[in-house]
Coordinates of C-alpha atoms (C1' of nucleotides) in Angstrom, one line a residue:
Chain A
X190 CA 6.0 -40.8 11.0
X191 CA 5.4 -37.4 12.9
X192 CA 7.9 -37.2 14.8
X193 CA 10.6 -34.8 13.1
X194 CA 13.5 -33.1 14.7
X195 CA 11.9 -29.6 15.3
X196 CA 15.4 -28.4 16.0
X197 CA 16.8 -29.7 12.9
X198 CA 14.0 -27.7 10.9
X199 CA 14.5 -24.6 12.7
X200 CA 18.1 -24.6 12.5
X201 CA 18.0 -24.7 8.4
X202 CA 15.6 -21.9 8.3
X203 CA 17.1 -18.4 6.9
X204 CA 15.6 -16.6 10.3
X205 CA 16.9 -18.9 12.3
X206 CA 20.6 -19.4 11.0
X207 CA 22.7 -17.1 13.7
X208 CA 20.8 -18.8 16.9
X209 CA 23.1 -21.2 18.7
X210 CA 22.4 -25.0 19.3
X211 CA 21.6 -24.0 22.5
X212 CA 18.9 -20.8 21.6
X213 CA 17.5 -23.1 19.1
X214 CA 16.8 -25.8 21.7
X215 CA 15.3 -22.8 23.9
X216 CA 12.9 -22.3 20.5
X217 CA 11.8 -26.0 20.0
X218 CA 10.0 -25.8 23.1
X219 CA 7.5 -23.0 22.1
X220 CA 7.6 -24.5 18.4
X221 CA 5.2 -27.0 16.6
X222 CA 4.5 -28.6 13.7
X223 CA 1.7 -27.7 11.3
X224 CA 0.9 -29.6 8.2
X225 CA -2.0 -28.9 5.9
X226 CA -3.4 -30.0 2.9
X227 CA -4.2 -27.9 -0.1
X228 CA -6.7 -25.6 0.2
X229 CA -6.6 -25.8 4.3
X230 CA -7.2 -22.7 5.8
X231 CA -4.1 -21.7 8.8
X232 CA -5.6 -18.8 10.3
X233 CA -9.2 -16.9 9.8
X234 CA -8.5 -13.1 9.4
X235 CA -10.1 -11.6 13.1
X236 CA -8.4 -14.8 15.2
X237 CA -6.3 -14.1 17.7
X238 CA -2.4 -14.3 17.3
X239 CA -1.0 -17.1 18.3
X240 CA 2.4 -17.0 17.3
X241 CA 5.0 -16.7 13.8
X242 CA 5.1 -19.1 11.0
X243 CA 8.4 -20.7 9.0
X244 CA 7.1 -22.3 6.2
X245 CA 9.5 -25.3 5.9
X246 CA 7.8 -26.5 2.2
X247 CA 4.6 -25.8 0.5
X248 CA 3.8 -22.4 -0.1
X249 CA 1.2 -20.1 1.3
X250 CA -1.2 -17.2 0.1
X251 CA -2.3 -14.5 2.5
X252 CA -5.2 -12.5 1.6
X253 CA -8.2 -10.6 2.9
X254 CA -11.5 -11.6 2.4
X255 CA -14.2 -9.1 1.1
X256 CA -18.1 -9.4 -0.1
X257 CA -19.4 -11.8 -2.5
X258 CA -16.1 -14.2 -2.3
X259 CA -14.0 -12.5 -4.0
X260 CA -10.4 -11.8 -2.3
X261 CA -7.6 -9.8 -2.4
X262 CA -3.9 -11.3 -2.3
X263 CA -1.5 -9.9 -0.3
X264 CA 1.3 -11.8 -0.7
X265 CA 2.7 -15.3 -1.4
X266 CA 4.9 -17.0 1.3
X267 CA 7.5 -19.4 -0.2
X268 CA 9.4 -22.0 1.9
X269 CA 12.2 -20.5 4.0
X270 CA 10.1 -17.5 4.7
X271 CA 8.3 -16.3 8.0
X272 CA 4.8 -14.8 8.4
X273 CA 3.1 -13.1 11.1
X274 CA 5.5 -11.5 12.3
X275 CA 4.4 -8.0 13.2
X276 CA 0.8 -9.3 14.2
X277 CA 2.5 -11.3 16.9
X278 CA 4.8 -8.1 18.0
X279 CA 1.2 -6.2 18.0
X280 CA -1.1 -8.9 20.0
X281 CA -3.7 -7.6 17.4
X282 CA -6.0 -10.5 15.4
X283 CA -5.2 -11.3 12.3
X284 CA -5.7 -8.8 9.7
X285 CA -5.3 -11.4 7.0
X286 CA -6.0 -14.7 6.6
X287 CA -3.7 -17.8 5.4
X288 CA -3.9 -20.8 3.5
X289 CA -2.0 -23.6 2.1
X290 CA -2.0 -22.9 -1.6
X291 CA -0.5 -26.9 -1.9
X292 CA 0.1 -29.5 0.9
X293 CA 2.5 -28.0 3.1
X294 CA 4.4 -28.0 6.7
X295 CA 4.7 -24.5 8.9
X296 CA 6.8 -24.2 12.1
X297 CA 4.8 -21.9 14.7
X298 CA 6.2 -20.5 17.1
X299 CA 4.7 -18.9 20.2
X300 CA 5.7 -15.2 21.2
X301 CA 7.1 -16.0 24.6
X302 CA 9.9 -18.2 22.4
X303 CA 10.7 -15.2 19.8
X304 CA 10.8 -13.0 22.6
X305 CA 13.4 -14.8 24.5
X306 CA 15.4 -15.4 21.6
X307 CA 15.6 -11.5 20.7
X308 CA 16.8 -11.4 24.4
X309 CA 19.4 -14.0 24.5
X310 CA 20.8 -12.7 21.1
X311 CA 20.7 -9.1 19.4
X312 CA 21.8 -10.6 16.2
X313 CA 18.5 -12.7 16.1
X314 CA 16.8 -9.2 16.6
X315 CA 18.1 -7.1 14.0
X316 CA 17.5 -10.1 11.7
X317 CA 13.8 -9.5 12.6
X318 CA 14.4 -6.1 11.7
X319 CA 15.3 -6.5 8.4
X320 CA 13.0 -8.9 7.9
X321 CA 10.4 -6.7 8.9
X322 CA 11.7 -3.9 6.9
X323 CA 11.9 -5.7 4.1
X324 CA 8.4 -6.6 4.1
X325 CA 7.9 -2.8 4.7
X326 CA 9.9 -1.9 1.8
X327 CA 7.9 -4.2 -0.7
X328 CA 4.6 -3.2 0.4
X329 CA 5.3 0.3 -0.1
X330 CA 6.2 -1.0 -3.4
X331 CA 3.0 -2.3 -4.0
X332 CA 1.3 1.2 -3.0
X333 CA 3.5 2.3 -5.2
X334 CA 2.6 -0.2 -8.2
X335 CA -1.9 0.0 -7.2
X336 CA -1.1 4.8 -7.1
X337 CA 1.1 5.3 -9.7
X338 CA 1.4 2.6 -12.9
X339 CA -1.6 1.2 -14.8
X340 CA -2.7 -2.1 -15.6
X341 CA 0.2 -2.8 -18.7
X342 CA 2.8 -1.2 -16.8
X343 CA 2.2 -3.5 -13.4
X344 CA 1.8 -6.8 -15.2
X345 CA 5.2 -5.7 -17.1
X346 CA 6.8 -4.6 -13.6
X347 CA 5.7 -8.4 -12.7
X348 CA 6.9 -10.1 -15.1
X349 CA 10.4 -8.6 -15.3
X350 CA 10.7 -9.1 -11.7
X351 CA 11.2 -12.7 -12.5
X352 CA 13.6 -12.2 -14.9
X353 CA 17.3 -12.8 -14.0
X354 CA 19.0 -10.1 -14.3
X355 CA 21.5 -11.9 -17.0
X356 CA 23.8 -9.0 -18.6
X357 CA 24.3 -9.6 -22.8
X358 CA 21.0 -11.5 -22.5
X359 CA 18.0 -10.1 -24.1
X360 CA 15.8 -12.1 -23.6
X361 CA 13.9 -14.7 -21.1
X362 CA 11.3 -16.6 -20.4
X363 CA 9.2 -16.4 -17.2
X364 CA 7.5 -19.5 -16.0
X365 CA 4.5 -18.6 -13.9
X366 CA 4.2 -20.7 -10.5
X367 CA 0.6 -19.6 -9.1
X368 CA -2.4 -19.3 -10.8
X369 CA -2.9 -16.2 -13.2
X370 CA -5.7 -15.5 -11.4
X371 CA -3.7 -15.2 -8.0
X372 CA -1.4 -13.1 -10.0
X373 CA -4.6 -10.6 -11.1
X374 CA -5.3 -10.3 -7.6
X375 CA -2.3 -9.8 -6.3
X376 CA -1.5 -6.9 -8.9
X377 CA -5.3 -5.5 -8.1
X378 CA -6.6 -6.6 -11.8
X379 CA -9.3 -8.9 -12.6
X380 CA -8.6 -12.0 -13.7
X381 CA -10.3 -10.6 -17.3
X382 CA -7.9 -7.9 -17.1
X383 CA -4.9 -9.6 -16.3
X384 CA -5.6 -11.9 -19.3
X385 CA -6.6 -9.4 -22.1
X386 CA -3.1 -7.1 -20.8
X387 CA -1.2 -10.7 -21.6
X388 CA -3.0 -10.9 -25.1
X389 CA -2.0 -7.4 -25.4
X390 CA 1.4 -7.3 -25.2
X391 CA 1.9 -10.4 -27.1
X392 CA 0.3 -9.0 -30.3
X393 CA 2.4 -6.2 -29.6
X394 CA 5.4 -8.8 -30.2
X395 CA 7.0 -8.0 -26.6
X396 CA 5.5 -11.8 -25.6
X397 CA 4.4 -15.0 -26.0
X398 CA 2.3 -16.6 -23.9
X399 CA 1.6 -20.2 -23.9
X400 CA -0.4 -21.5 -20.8
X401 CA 2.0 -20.6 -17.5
X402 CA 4.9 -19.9 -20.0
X403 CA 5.7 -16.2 -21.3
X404 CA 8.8 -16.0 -23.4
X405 CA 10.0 -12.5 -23.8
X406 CA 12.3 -12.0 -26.6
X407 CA 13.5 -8.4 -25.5
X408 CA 13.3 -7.8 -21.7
X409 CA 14.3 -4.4 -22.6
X410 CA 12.1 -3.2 -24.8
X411 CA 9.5 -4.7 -22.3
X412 CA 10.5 -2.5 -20.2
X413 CA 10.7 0.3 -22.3
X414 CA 7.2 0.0 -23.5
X415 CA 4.9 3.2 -23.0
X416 CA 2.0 1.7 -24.4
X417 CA 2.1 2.3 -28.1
Chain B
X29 CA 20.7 29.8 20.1
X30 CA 20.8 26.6 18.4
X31 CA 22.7 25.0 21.3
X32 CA 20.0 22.8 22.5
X33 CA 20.2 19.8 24.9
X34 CA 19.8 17.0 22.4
X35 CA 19.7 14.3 25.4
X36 CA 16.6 15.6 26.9
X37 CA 14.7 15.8 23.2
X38 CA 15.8 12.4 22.9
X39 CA 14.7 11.4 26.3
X40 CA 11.2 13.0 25.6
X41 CA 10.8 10.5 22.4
X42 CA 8.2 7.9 22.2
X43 CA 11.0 5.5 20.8
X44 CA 13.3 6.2 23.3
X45 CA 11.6 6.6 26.9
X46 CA 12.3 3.2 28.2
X47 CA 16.2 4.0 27.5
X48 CA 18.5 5.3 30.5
X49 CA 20.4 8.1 30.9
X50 CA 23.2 6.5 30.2
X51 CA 21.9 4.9 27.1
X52 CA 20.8 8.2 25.6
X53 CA 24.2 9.6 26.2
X54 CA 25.4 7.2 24.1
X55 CA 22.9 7.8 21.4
X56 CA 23.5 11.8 21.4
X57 CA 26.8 11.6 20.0
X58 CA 25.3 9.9 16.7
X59 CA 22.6 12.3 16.9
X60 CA 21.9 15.6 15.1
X61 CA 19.6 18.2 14.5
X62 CA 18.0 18.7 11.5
X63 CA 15.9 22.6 11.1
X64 CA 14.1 23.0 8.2
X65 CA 11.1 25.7 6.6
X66 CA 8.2 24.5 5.3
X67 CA 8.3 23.2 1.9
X68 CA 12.0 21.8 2.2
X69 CA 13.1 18.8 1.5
X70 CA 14.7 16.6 3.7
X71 CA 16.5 13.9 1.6
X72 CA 15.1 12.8 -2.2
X73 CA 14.0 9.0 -3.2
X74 CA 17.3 7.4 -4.2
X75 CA 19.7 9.2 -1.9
X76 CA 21.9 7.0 0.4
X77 CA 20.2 7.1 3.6
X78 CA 22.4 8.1 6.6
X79 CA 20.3 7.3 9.7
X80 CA 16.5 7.4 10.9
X81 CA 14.8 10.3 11.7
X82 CA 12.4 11.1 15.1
X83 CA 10.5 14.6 14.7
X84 CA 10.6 16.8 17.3
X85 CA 7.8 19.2 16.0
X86 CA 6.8 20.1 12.6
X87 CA 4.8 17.5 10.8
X88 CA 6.7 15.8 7.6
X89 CA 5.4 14.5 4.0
X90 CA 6.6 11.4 2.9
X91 CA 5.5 10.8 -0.6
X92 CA 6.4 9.4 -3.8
X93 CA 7.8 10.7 -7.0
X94 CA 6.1 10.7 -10.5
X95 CA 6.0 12.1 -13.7
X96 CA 4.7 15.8 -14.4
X97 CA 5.1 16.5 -11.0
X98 CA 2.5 14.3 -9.7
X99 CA 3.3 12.9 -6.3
X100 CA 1.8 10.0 -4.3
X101 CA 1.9 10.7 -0.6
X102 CA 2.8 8.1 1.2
X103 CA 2.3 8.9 5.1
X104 CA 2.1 12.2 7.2
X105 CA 4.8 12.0 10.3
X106 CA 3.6 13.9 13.4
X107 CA 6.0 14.9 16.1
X108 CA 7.0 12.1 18.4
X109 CA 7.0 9.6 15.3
X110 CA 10.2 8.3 13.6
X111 CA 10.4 7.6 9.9
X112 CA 12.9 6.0 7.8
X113 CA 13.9 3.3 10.0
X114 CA 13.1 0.1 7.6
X115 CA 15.4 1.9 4.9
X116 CA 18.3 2.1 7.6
X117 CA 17.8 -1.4 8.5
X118 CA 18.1 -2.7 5.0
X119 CA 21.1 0.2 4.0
X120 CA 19.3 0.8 0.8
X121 CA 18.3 4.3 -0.5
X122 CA 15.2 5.8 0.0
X123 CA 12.4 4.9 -1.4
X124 CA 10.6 7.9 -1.1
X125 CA 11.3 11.5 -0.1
X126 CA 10.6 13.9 2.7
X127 CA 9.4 17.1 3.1
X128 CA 8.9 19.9 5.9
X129 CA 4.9 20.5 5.8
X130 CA 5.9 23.4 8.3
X131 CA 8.9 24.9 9.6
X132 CA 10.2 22.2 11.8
X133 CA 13.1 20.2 13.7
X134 CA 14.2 16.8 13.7
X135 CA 16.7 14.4 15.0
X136 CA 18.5 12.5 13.0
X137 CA 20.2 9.4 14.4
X138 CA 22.9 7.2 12.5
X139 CA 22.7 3.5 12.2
X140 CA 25.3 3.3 14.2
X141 CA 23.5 4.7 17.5
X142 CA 20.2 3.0 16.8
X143 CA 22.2 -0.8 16.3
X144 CA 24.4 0.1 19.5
X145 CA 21.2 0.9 21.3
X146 CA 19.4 -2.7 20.3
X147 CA 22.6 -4.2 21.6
X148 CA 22.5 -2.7 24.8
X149 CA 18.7 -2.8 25.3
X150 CA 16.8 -5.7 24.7
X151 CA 13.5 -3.3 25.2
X152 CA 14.5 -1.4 22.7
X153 CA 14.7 -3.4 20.4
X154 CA 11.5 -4.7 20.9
X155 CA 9.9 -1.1 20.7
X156 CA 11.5 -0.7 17.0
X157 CA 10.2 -4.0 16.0
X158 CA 6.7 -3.1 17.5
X159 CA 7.2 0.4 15.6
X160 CA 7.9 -1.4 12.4
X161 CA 4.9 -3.7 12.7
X162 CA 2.5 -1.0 13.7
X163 CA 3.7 0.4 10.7
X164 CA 3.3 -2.5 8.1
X165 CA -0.3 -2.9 9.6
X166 CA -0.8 1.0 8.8
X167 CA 0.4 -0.1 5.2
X168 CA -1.6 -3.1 4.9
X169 CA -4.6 -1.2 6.0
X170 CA -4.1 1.2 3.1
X171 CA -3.7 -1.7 0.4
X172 CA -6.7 -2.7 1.6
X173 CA -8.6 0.3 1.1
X174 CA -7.2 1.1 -1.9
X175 CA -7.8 -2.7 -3.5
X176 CA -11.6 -3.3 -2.3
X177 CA -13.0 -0.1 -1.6
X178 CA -14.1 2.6 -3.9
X179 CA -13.8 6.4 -3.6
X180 CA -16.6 6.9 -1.4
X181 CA -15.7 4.2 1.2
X182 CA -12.1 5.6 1.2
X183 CA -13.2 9.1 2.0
X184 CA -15.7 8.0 4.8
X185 CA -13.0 5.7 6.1
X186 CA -10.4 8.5 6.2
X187 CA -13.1 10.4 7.7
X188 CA -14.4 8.1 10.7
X189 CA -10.6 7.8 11.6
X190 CA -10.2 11.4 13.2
X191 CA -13.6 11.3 15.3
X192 CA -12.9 10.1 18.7
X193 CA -15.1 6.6 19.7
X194 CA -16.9 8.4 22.5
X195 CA -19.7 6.1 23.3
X196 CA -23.2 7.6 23.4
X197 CA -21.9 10.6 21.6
X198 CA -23.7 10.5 17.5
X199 CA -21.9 13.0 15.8
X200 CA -18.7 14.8 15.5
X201 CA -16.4 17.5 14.2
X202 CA -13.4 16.4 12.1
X203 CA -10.8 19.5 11.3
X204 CA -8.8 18.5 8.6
X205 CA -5.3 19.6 9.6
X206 CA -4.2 19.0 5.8
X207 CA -4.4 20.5 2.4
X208 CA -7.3 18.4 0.5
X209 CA -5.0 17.6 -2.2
X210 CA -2.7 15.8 0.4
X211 CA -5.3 14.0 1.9
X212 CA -6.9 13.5 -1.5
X213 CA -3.4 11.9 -2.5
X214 CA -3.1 9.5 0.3
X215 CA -6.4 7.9 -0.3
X216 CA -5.1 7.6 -4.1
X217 CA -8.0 10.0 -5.4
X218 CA -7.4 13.3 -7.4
X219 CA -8.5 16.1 -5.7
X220 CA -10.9 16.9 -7.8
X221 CA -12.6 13.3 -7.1
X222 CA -12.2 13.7 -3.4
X223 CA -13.9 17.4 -3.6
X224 CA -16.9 15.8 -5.2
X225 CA -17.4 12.6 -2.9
X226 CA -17.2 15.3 0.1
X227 CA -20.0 16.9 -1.5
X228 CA -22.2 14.4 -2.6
X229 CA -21.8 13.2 0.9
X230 CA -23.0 16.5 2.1
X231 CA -26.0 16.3 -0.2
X232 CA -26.9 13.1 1.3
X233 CA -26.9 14.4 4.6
X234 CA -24.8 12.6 5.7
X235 CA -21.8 15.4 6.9
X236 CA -21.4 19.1 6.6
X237 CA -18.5 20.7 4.6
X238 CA -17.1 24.0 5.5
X239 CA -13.3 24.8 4.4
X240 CA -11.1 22.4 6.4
X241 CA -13.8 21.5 9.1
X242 CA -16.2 18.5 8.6
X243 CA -19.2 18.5 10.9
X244 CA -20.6 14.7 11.2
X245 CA -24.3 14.6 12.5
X246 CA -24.5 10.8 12.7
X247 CA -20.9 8.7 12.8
X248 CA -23.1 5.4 12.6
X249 CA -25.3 6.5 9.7
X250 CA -21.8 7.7 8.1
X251 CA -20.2 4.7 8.4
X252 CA -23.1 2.5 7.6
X253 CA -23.7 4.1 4.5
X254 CA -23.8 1.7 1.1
X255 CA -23.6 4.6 -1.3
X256 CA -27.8 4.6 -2.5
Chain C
dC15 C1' -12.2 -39.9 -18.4
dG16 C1' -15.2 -36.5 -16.4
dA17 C1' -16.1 -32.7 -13.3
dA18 C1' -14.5 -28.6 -11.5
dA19 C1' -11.7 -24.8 -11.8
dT20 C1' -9.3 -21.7 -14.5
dT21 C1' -8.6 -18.9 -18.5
dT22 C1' -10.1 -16.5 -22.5
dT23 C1' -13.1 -13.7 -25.3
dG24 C1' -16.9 -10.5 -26.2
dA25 C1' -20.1 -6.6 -25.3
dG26 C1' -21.6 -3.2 -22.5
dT27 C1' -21.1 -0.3 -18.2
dA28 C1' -19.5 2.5 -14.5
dA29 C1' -16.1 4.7 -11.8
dT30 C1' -12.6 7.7 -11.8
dC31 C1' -9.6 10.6 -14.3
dT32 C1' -8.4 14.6 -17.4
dC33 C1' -8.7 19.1 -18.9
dA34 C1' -10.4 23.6 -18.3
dA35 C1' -12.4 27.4 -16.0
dC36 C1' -13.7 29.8 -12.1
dG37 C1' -13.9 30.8 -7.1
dT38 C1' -11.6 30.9 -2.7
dT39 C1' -8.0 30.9 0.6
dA40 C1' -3.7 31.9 2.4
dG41 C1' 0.7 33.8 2.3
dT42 C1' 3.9 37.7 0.8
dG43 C1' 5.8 42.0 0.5
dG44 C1' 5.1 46.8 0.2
Chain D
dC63 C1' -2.4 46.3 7.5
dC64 C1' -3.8 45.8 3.0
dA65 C1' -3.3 44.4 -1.7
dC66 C1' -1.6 41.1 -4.6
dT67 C1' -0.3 36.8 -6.2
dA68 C1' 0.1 32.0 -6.0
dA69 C1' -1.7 27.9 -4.4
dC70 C1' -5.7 25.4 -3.3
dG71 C1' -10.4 24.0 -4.0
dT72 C1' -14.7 23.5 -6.7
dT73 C1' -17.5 22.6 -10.7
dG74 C1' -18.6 21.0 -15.3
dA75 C1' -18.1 18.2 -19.5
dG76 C1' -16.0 14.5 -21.7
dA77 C1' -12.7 10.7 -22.2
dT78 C1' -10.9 6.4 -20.7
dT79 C1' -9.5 2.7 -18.0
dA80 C1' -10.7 -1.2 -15.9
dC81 C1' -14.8 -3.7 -14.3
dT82 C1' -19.1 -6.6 -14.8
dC83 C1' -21.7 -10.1 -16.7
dA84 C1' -22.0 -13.9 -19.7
dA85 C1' -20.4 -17.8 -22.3
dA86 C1' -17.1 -20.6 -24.5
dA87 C1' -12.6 -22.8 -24.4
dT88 C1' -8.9 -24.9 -21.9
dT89 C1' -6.6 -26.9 -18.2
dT90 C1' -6.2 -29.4 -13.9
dC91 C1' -7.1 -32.8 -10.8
dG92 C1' -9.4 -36.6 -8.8

DNA sequence: CGAAATTTTGAGTAATCTCAACGTTAGTGG
DNA sequence: CCACTAACGTTGAGATTACTCAAAATTTCG
């Protein structure tokens, strides 16, 4: 049961989509499989690089460690999407770690196969560049989110992020995929915070929260909210 | 007198030194100076961006827009350093704006150029993506300091960053080559915290502050320190 | 169904910010 | 070159946001 067409996998995955049958064969060789159970740990923060990951399905959290347990989310990797990337271009360790936040499957793929690939095809290496810049661009929004708004106005900016931009549609209702507490974390709140900021706005009428579900009746005036 | 070889600034770039002559050539034609006083602004968050920037000498502010004149300072840019190459990548506007600390001169390179050069230079191409990941590590760095470490820890971090690792050598001198308030701003402190912590630090012993010069008797004890 | 993890709620605390005043430095123009 | 002014930096007192610790309620998962 595991043996899967490498090739197959790569081929379907967004990074991978301009490589030719014939560069994607020249991948599989420096690719393999990695499947994990909830919970399982991919890489320690401080190990040595290895390679880029693809997730092909589950999703995984990257964060990094500090005292006493607690840990700080960096981001959420979602199927389709590649990791690791700028560690592997650096040779550095791992300045985060990674974990399967359900059962999963990741494609890794050794440096010596990226780097041949951005050789054989410029295309594949401005598509690293823009993935790379994208990643930039949304952790300078997260500076931007931990310098400049406070705890109501990050949880709103979270929230709405989710919302589909539907035009003549007020409102919407955001169902929350990870645990709230991932969520606090990853929007530098306590979990207490996060919670009482939820409370918050729903007496305030701009929500209603019931377990992972938040129905907001008026994105808008969500939006518009200065804390009144 | 504002006739200048751009080839040979260009050929004295960090980013550019593994091009050849010829690829240079081809660059200078999408290349053009940019002169600028201190205090000036280069381009504002939100306007279209045209092209990615290398400074030749002058150091730049990149920073972030808030209300009442606030401003959250995103990075310093030294001479030889580039800056606004994710945003050309992606073809969005900025997302922050630039500013001439002191009188200064840059080169500014259209997208064009830069995508001409990947395509013609494999190398290359691998020295933006290992600029860009050098550069999310810089960023990542700074989300961690700013999620698990408190005022003290960011100051002493800042601090310890600027004093050379020579081995068998305890203390050090650290000459701040910024305005407090700019430094104070990167480490997401108000200046008036970031005046304190230097001289509660001072009281402890543990440095010496005298205008923009920072004598450090012990690095170790310094960074050791658990804030008692 | 039961245990473990997550989430909520409450009360008190601590770190950092705000506002205001004063001192100092640096840059400008006469 | 000096005097002046504006910007920068320091200090104090008080306010405030978000955190910590603790316990109860709820959900999730085996």
């Amino acid at each position: 049961m595991s043996h899967i067409d490498v090739g197959a996998l790569l081929k379907h995955q967004p990074l991978f989509q301009q490589l030719s049958e014939r560069q994607i064969l020249a991948l599989v060789s420096h690719t393999h499989e990695v499947r994990g159970a909830k919970g399982q740990m991919i890489f320690q923060r401080g190990d040595p690089c290895e390679g880029l990951f693809v997730v092909v399905y589950g999703r995984v959290k990257l964060a990094i460690p500090s005292q006493q347990g607690a840990e700080k989310v960096v981001e959420i990797i979602h199927p389709g999407q590649s990791f690791a990337e700028a560690v592997m271009f650096l040779g550095r360790p791992y300045p985060v770690f990674a974990q399967f936040l359900e059962d999963g499957m990741l494609l890794k793929i050794r440096a010596e196969g990226i780097l041949g690939a951005i050789d054989s095809d410029t295309g594949f290496a401005r598509s690293l560049l823009a993935g790379l810049s994208l990643r930039l661009h949304g952790m300078l929004r997260d500076v931007e989110r931990y310098s400049l708004e406070n705890a109501q106005q990050r949880v709103i900016g979270y929230l709405l992020q989710y919302v589909g931009d539907t035009p003549g549609e007020l409102g919407a209702v955001v169902e929350l995929d990870i645990h709230k507490n991932l969520i606090a974390s990853r929007l530098n709140l306590t979990p207490e915070t996060f919670s009482r900021v939820l409370q918050q706005l729903g007496k305030a009428g701009l929500l209603r929260v019931e377990g992972k579900t938040i129905t907001i009746p008026n994105t808008a005036a969500l939006a518009g909210w200065g804390g009144e």
